[in-house]
Coordinates of C-alpha atoms in Angstrom, one line a residue:
Chain A
M1 CA 25.4 -5.5 -8.6
I2 CA 22.4 -5.1 -6.3
E3 CA 22.4 -2.3 -3.5
L4 CA 19.9 -1.6 -1.0
W5 CA 19.7 1.8 0.5
N6 CA 18.0 1.3 3.8
Y7 CA 17.9 1.8 7.6
Y8 CA 18.1 -1.1 10.2
R9 CA 14.9 -0.3 12.0
S10 CA 12.7 0.9 9.0
G11 CA 10.0 -1.6 8.3
T12 CA 9.9 -1.1 4.6
S13 CA 13.6 -1.7 4.5
H14 CA 13.3 -4.7 6.7
R15 CA 10.6 -6.2 4.2
V16 CA 13.1 -5.9 1.3
R17 CA 16.1 -7.4 3.2
I18 CA 14.0 -10.5 4.0
A19 CA 12.9 -10.9 0.3
L20 CA 16.4 -10.4 -1.0
N21 CA 17.6 -13.2 1.5
L22 CA 14.6 -15.4 0.7
K23 CA 15.7 -15.3 -2.9
G24 CA 19.2 -16.1 -2.0
L25 CA 20.5 -13.0 -3.7
D26 CA 23.7 -11.3 -3.0
W27 CA 23.5 -7.7 -2.2
Q28 CA 25.2 -4.7 -0.7
Y29 CA 24.0 -2.7 2.4
R30 CA 23.9 1.2 1.8
S31 CA 23.0 2.9 5.0
L32 CA 20.6 5.7 5.3
N33 CA 20.4 7.3 8.8
L34 CA 16.7 8.5 8.9
L35 CA 17.2 10.2 12.3
A36 CA 19.9 12.3 10.8
S37 CA 17.9 12.9 7.3
D38 CA 20.2 11.1 5.0
H39 CA 17.1 10.4 3.2
K40 CA 16.5 14.3 2.6
Q41 CA 20.1 14.8 1.1
P42 CA 20.6 15.8 -2.4
A43 CA 22.7 12.8 -3.1
Y44 CA 19.9 10.4 -2.0
L45 CA 17.1 12.5 -3.6
D46 CA 18.9 12.1 -6.9
I47 CA 18.3 8.3 -6.4
N48 CA 14.9 8.5 -4.9
P49 CA 13.1 11.9 -5.5
Q50 CA 10.5 10.9 -3.0
G51 CA 13.2 10.9 -0.2
L52 CA 12.1 7.6 1.5
A53 CA 13.9 4.5 2.3
P54 CA 14.3 2.0 0.8
A55 CA 15.7 2.2 -2.7
L56 CA 16.9 -0.9 -4.6
V57 CA 19.6 -0.3 -7.2
V58 CA 20.3 -3.3 -9.6
D59 CA 23.1 -2.4 -12.1
G60 CA 22.3 1.1 -11.7
E61 CA 18.6 1.2 -12.2
V62 CA 16.6 2.4 -9.3
F63 CA 13.4 0.8 -7.7
T64 CA 11.4 2.4 -5.2
Q65 CA 8.4 1.7 -3.0
S66 CA 8.9 -1.7 -1.1
P67 CA 5.5 -3.1 -2.4
A68 CA 6.7 -2.6 -6.2
I69 CA 10.3 -3.8 -5.2
L70 CA 9.0 -7.0 -3.8
E71 CA 6.8 -7.5 -6.8
Y72 CA 10.0 -6.6 -9.1
L73 CA 12.1 -9.2 -7.3
E74 CA 9.4 -11.8 -7.7
E75 CA 9.3 -11.3 -11.5
A76 CA 13.1 -10.7 -12.1
Y77 CA 14.3 -13.7 -9.7
P78 CA 11.2 -16.2 -9.6
T79 CA 12.9 -18.8 -7.7
P80 CA 12.1 -19.7 -5.0
P81 CA 8.8 -18.0 -5.5
L82 CA 7.2 -15.6 -2.8
L83 CA 3.7 -16.1 -4.3
P84 CA 1.6 -19.0 -5.2
T85 CA 1.0 -19.9 -8.9
D86 CA -2.8 -19.8 -8.7
T87 CA -4.4 -16.3 -9.8
A88 CA -6.9 -16.4 -7.0
Q89 CA -4.5 -17.6 -4.2
R90 CA -2.0 -14.9 -5.3
A91 CA -4.6 -12.1 -4.8
K92 CA -5.4 -13.5 -1.2
V93 CA -1.8 -13.6 -0.4
R94 CA -1.3 -10.1 -1.7
A95 CA -4.4 -8.8 0.2
M96 CA -2.9 -10.0 3.5
A97 CA 0.5 -8.2 2.6
M98 CA -1.6 -5.1 1.7
I99 CA -3.4 -4.9 5.2
I100 CA -0.1 -4.1 6.8
G101 CA 1.3 -2.4 3.6
C102 CA -1.6 -0.1 3.4
D103 CA -3.7 -0.1 6.6
I104 CA -1.1 -0.6 9.4
H105 CA 2.6 0.6 8.4
P106 CA 1.8 3.8 6.6
L107 CA 0.0 5.2 9.8
N108 CA 2.9 4.2 12.3
N109 CA 6.0 5.3 10.4
L110 CA 8.4 7.9 11.6
R111 CA 7.3 11.1 9.5
V112 CA 3.7 10.3 10.2
I113 CA 4.3 9.9 14.2
T114 CA 6.5 13.0 14.1
Q115 CA 3.6 14.9 12.5
L116 CA 1.2 13.3 14.8
K117 CA 3.1 14.5 17.9
A118 CA 3.2 18.1 16.5
L119 CA -0.5 17.9 15.9
T120 CA -1.2 16.7 19.4
Q121 CA 1.7 18.6 20.9
T122 CA 2.8 15.9 22.7
Q123 CA 6.3 14.2 23.1
E124 CA 5.4 10.7 23.3
P125 CA 4.3 8.4 20.5
P126 CA 0.5 8.0 20.7
V127 CA 0.3 4.5 21.8
D128 CA -3.7 4.3 21.3
W129 CA -3.1 5.5 17.7
I130 CA -0.3 2.8 16.8
G131 CA -2.2 0.1 18.8
R132 CA -5.4 0.7 17.2
W133 CA -4.2 0.2 13.4
I134 CA -2.0 -2.7 14.5
S135 CA -4.7 -4.6 16.3
E136 CA -7.3 -4.0 13.7
G137 CA -5.3 -5.1 11.0
F138 CA -3.8 -7.8 12.8
A139 CA -7.3 -9.3 13.9
A140 CA -8.3 -9.1 10.1
I141 CA -5.2 -11.1 9.1
E142 CA -6.0 -13.7 11.9
A143 CA -9.5 -13.9 10.5
L144 CA -8.1 -14.5 7.1
L145 CA -5.8 -17.1 8.2
A146 CA -8.5 -18.9 10.0
R147 CA -10.3 -19.3 6.7
D148 CA -7.6 -21.4 5.0
P149 CA -7.7 -25.0 6.5
S150 CA -4.7 -26.0 4.2
R151 CA -2.2 -23.7 5.7
A152 CA 0.8 -25.1 7.8
I153 CA 1.3 -23.7 11.2
G154 CA 4.1 -21.0 11.0
C155 CA 3.2 -19.9 7.5
C156 CA 0.6 -17.5 6.0
F157 CA 0.1 -19.8 2.8
G158 CA 1.3 -23.2 2.1
D159 CA 4.3 -24.5 3.8
Q160 CA 7.2 -21.8 3.2
P161 CA 7.2 -18.2 4.0
G162 CA 6.7 -15.8 1.1
L163 CA 5.3 -12.3 0.4
V164 CA 3.2 -12.0 3.6
E165 CA 5.9 -12.9 5.9
C166 CA 8.0 -10.2 4.4
Y167 CA 5.3 -7.7 5.7
L168 CA 4.4 -9.6 8.9
V169 CA 7.7 -10.1 10.6
P170 CA 8.8 -6.4 10.4
Q171 CA 5.3 -5.5 11.6
V172 CA 5.6 -7.8 14.6
Y173 CA 8.9 -6.3 15.4
A174 CA 7.4 -2.8 15.3
A175 CA 4.6 -3.8 17.4
R176 CA 6.8 -5.2 20.1
R177 CA 9.0 -2.2 19.9
F178 CA 5.8 0.0 20.8
G179 CA 4.7 -2.4 23.5
I180 CA 1.5 -3.4 21.7
E181 CA 0.1 -6.7 23.2
L182 CA -0.1 -9.5 20.7
S183 CA -1.6 -12.5 22.8
S184 CA -5.0 -12.2 20.7
F185 CA -3.0 -13.0 17.6
P186 CA -1.9 -16.5 18.2
A187 CA -1.6 -17.4 14.5
I188 CA 0.7 -14.2 13.8
C189 CA 2.8 -15.2 16.7
A190 CA 3.3 -18.6 15.6
I191 CA 4.5 -17.3 12.0
D192 CA 6.7 -14.8 13.5
A193 CA 8.4 -17.6 15.7
Y194 CA 8.8 -20.0 12.9
C195 CA 10.3 -17.3 10.5
A196 CA 12.7 -16.3 13.5
T197 CA 14.3 -19.8 13.2
L198 CA 15.1 -19.2 9.4
P199 CA 18.5 -17.6 8.2
A200 CA 16.9 -15.4 5.6
F201 CA 14.7 -13.7 8.4
Q202 CA 17.6 -13.8 11.2
A203 CA 20.0 -12.1 8.6
A204 CA 17.4 -9.4 8.1
H205 CA 16.7 -8.6 11.6
P206 CA 17.1 -4.9 12.7
D207 CA 19.5 -5.9 15.5
L208 CA 22.1 -7.2 13.0
Q209 CA 22.6 -4.7 10.5
P210 CA 25.7 -2.5 9.5
D211 CA 24.1 0.5 10.9
T212 CA 22.4 -0.9 14.1
P213 CA 23.6 1.0 17.1
Q214 CA 25.9 -0.9 19.4
Chain B
M1 CA -20.9 -12.7 -12.0
I2 CA -18.7 -10.0 -11.0
E3 CA -19.9 -8.0 -8.0
L4 CA -18.2 -5.0 -6.4
W5 CA -19.2 -4.0 -2.8
N6 CA -18.2 -0.3 -2.6
Y7 CA -19.0 3.3 -1.9
Y8 CA -19.4 6.1 -4.4
R9 CA -16.9 8.4 -2.5
S10 CA -14.4 6.0 -1.3
G11 CA -11.2 6.2 -3.2
T12 CA -10.2 2.4 -3.1
S13 CA -13.7 1.8 -4.5
H14 CA -13.2 4.3 -7.2
R15 CA -9.8 2.6 -8.1
V16 CA -11.4 -0.7 -8.8
R17 CA -14.4 0.8 -10.5
I18 CA -12.0 2.3 -13.0
A19 CA -10.0 -1.0 -13.4
L20 CA -13.1 -3.0 -14.2
N21 CA -14.3 -0.4 -16.7
L22 CA -10.8 -0.3 -18.5
K23 CA -11.0 -4.0 -18.7
G24 CA -14.3 -3.8 -20.2
L25 CA -15.8 -6.2 -17.8
D26 CA -19.4 -6.4 -17.0
W27 CA -20.0 -6.1 -13.4
Q28 CA -22.8 -5.3 -10.5
Y29 CA -22.7 -2.4 -8.3
R30 CA -23.2 -3.4 -4.6
S31 CA -23.6 -0.4 -2.3
L32 CA -22.1 -0.1 1.1
N33 CA -22.9 3.2 2.9
L34 CA -19.8 3.8 5.0
L35 CA -21.4 6.6 6.8
A36 CA -24.1 4.2 7.8
S37 CA -21.4 1.8 9.0
D38 CA -22.9 -0.9 6.5
H39 CA -19.2 -2.1 6.3
K40 CA -19.4 -3.2 9.9
Q41 CA -22.4 -5.1 9.7
P42 CA -22.3 -8.9 10.1
A43 CA -23.5 -9.7 6.6
Y44 CA -20.5 -7.8 5.0
L45 CA -18.1 -8.9 7.7
D46 CA -18.9 -12.4 6.4
I47 CA -17.6 -11.4 3.0
N48 CA -14.7 -9.1 4.2
P49 CA -13.7 -9.8 8.0
Q50 CA -11.6 -6.6 7.8
G51 CA -14.8 -4.5 7.5
L52 CA -13.5 -2.2 4.8
A53 CA -14.6 -1.3 1.3
P54 CA -14.2 -2.4 -1.3
A55 CA -14.6 -6.2 -1.8
L56 CA -14.8 -7.8 -5.3
V57 CA -16.7 -11.1 -5.5
V58 CA -16.2 -13.1 -8.7
D59 CA -18.4 -16.1 -9.0
G60 CA -18.8 -16.3 -5.2
E61 CA -14.9 -15.9 -4.6
V62 CA -14.0 -12.8 -2.5
F63 CA -11.1 -10.6 -3.1
T64 CA -10.2 -7.7 -0.9
Q65 CA -7.6 -4.8 -0.7
S66 CA -7.6 -2.7 -3.8
P67 CA -4.1 -3.1 -4.6
A68 CA -4.3 -7.0 -4.5
I69 CA -7.8 -6.6 -6.5
L70 CA -6.2 -4.6 -9.2
E71 CA -3.3 -7.2 -9.7
Y72 CA -5.9 -9.9 -9.6
L73 CA -7.9 -8.0 -12.5
E74 CA -4.4 -7.8 -14.4
E75 CA -3.7 -11.6 -14.0
A76 CA -7.3 -12.8 -14.6
Y77 CA -8.3 -10.5 -17.5
P78 CA -4.9 -9.5 -19.0
T79 CA -6.4 -7.6 -22.2
P80 CA -6.1 -4.7 -22.3
P81 CA -3.2 -4.5 -19.9
L82 CA -2.8 -2.0 -16.9
L83 CA 1.0 -2.8 -16.6
P84 CA 3.8 -2.6 -19.3
T85 CA 5.4 -5.9 -20.0
D86 CA 9.0 -5.1 -19.1
T87 CA 9.9 -6.1 -15.9
A88 CA 11.7 -2.9 -14.6
Q89 CA 9.0 -0.6 -16.2
R90 CA 6.4 -2.6 -14.4
A91 CA 8.2 -2.0 -11.3
K92 CA 8.3 1.8 -11.9
V93 CA 4.7 2.0 -12.6
R94 CA 3.8 0.1 -9.6
A95 CA 6.1 2.4 -7.6
M96 CA 4.1 5.4 -8.6
A97 CA 0.8 3.9 -7.8
M98 CA 2.2 2.6 -4.4
I99 CA 3.1 6.4 -3.6
I100 CA -0.7 6.9 -3.5
G101 CA -1.7 3.6 -2.1
C102 CA 0.8 3.6 0.7
D103 CA 1.9 7.2 1.3
I104 CA -1.2 9.4 0.6
H105 CA -4.5 7.6 0.8
P106 CA -4.1 5.5 4.0
L107 CA -3.5 8.9 5.9
N108 CA -6.5 10.6 4.6
N109 CA -9.3 8.1 4.5
L110 CA -12.4 8.3 6.7
R111 CA -11.5 5.9 9.6
V112 CA -8.2 7.9 10.0
I113 CA -9.5 11.4 9.8
T114 CA -12.3 10.3 12.3
Q115 CA -9.6 9.2 14.6
L116 CA -7.5 12.2 14.0
K117 CA -10.3 14.5 14.8
A118 CA -10.7 12.6 18.1
L119 CA -7.2 12.9 19.2
T120 CA -6.8 16.7 18.2
Q121 CA -10.3 17.3 19.5
T122 CA -11.3 19.4 16.4
Q123 CA -14.4 19.1 14.5
E124 CA -13.1 19.9 11.0
P125 CA -10.8 17.7 8.9
P126 CA -7.1 18.6 9.5
V127 CA -6.4 20.2 6.2
D128 CA -2.7 20.6 6.9
W129 CA -2.5 16.9 7.6
I130 CA -4.4 16.0 4.3
G131 CA -2.4 18.6 2.4
R132 CA 0.7 17.6 3.6
W133 CA 0.5 13.9 2.4
I134 CA -1.1 14.8 -0.9
S135 CA 1.4 17.5 -1.8
E136 CA 4.6 15.4 -0.8
G137 CA 3.4 12.4 -2.8
F138 CA 2.1 14.1 -5.8
A139 CA 5.5 16.0 -6.0
A140 CA 7.3 12.8 -5.9
I141 CA 5.1 11.6 -8.8
E142 CA 5.7 14.7 -10.9
A143 CA 9.7 14.2 -10.4
L144 CA 9.2 10.5 -11.4
L145 CA 7.0 11.5 -14.4
A146 CA 9.6 14.1 -15.6
R147 CA 12.4 11.4 -15.8
D148 CA 10.6 9.5 -18.4
P149 CA 11.0 11.5 -21.8
S150 CA 9.0 8.8 -23.7
R151 CA 5.8 9.5 -21.7
A152 CA 2.9 10.8 -23.8
I153 CA 1.3 14.0 -22.1
G154 CA -1.9 12.8 -20.3
C155 CA -0.6 9.2 -19.6
C156 CA 1.8 8.1 -16.6
F157 CA 3.3 5.5 -18.8
G158 CA 3.2 5.0 -22.5
D159 CA 0.0 6.0 -24.3
Q160 CA -2.7 4.4 -22.5
P161 CA -3.9 5.0 -19.1
G162 CA -3.2 1.9 -16.8
L163 CA -2.6 1.0 -13.2
V164 CA -1.2 4.5 -12.0
E165 CA -4.3 6.3 -13.5
C166 CA -6.6 3.9 -11.3
Y167 CA -4.9 5.3 -8.2
L168 CA -4.2 9.0 -9.4
V169 CA -7.8 9.9 -10.8
P170 CA -9.4 9.1 -7.5
Q171 CA -6.8 10.8 -5.5
V172 CA -6.8 14.0 -7.5
Y173 CA -10.8 13.9 -7.0
A174 CA -10.2 13.7 -3.2
A175 CA -7.5 16.6 -3.3
R176 CA -10.2 18.6 -5.0
R177 CA -12.8 17.6 -2.3
F178 CA -10.6 18.6 0.3
G179 CA -9.7 21.9 -1.4
I180 CA -6.0 21.1 -1.8
E181 CA -4.1 23.4 -4.5
L182 CA -2.9 21.4 -7.5
S183 CA -1.3 24.1 -9.6
S184 CA 2.3 22.8 -8.6
F185 CA 1.4 19.5 -10.3
P186 CA 0.9 20.1 -14.0
A187 CA 1.6 16.6 -15.3
I188 CA -0.7 15.0 -12.8
C189 CA -3.5 17.6 -13.7
A190 CA -3.1 17.0 -17.3
I191 CA -3.2 13.2 -16.8
D192 CA -6.4 13.9 -14.7
A193 CA -7.9 15.9 -17.6
Y194 CA -7.2 13.5 -20.4
C195 CA -8.7 10.6 -18.3
A196 CA -12.0 12.6 -17.7
T197 CA -12.5 12.4 -21.4
L198 CA -12.4 8.6 -21.3
P199 CA -15.6 6.6 -20.8
A200 CA -14.1 4.0 -18.5
F201 CA -13.3 6.8 -16.0
Q202 CA -16.5 8.9 -16.5
A203 CA -18.4 5.8 -15.6
A204 CA -16.5 5.4 -12.4
H205 CA -16.7 8.8 -11.3
P206 CA -18.1 9.3 -7.8
D207 CA -20.9 11.5 -9.1
L208 CA -22.4 9.1 -11.2
Q209 CA -22.9 5.9 -9.0
P210 CA -26.3 4.5 -7.9
D211 CA -25.7 5.5 -4.2
T212 CA -24.3 9.0 -5.0
P213 CA -26.9 11.4 -3.2
Q214 CA -28.9 13.4 -5.5

């Protein structure tokens, strides 16, 4: 049995939902309400001592950290693949994913924004902060996408969505939620629009999860 | 020819130096002075449009984002391995690495601290901010290390340093530089101390690079 401890609006949770769906796996939704601090309760800390979403539990074995979970899914369930076969191409796909995984999302998640509001003594999310990291990271991804003439419109690599799209679609969702202007990123917007037509992405969308507020 | 565009004190650069040395590869040091904004000059932006260190160039092919570079090195030069062979164990090793790669380092690097000082209108690095992410992340790693009874003292997994140590040793170096108290993290300190005895880690140390100030 595959269980995913997650939260409808968490970007890292969203990534793993997409990957599970792209792999065609049958999985169970386990809800963590981050706003109610479910992830800091002893029952969840027994599963994931870091106290962060998501955690994937496969036949009782626990996997944490979404980048590690995605690599695990690729190794344990190789078909359909999320990564190309060529070593150099795999590295370039992973690099685009890591721009989001390391240089955008970690700076804009709930615990970091909460801490930042405390430091700056403001009530509102600091849009300049959020927008800077999203815009700089998306600009880098656009530049890398422009270097690949073989790329199909609507995909980051080849002609099927894969690892990068698992990161990109949740980050575009978050950018829109924060009101960040995305018109400078046409390739990213085209990829997001194409993915929105695919069932794996539709079923993973934050609006449609068991814990999504009515 | 393998060239690494990097900076002596950049944590992500330090990671890749360790991995190159653990793999026993012959590589060339290419210096980027981040304080002089070398990484924002056109010559480097042609190599890495994201304008961040490090970039690895192998026979003219460019690889960016240190987590992607480390996975590339593991695939292109598999011996000695940085990861175990078992799929589930690989995921657990990667999860520890990603605690540093996603939840500690991105919050404490130069561009983020600079932006934070601007937001909070302070001159000094905000030690509470830096210390919080290091302490929370290191506590999670200690908890995960404690779950593995087969682990040798001084290594995160098995009896040789690998992927986690590539992330951990630079992060411990940075923690000490920021004056963060580490006595609550005995397993991490033991791993760091063991790695400090090994030539691959000694040669990668920030104090001993071509661009280290005298």
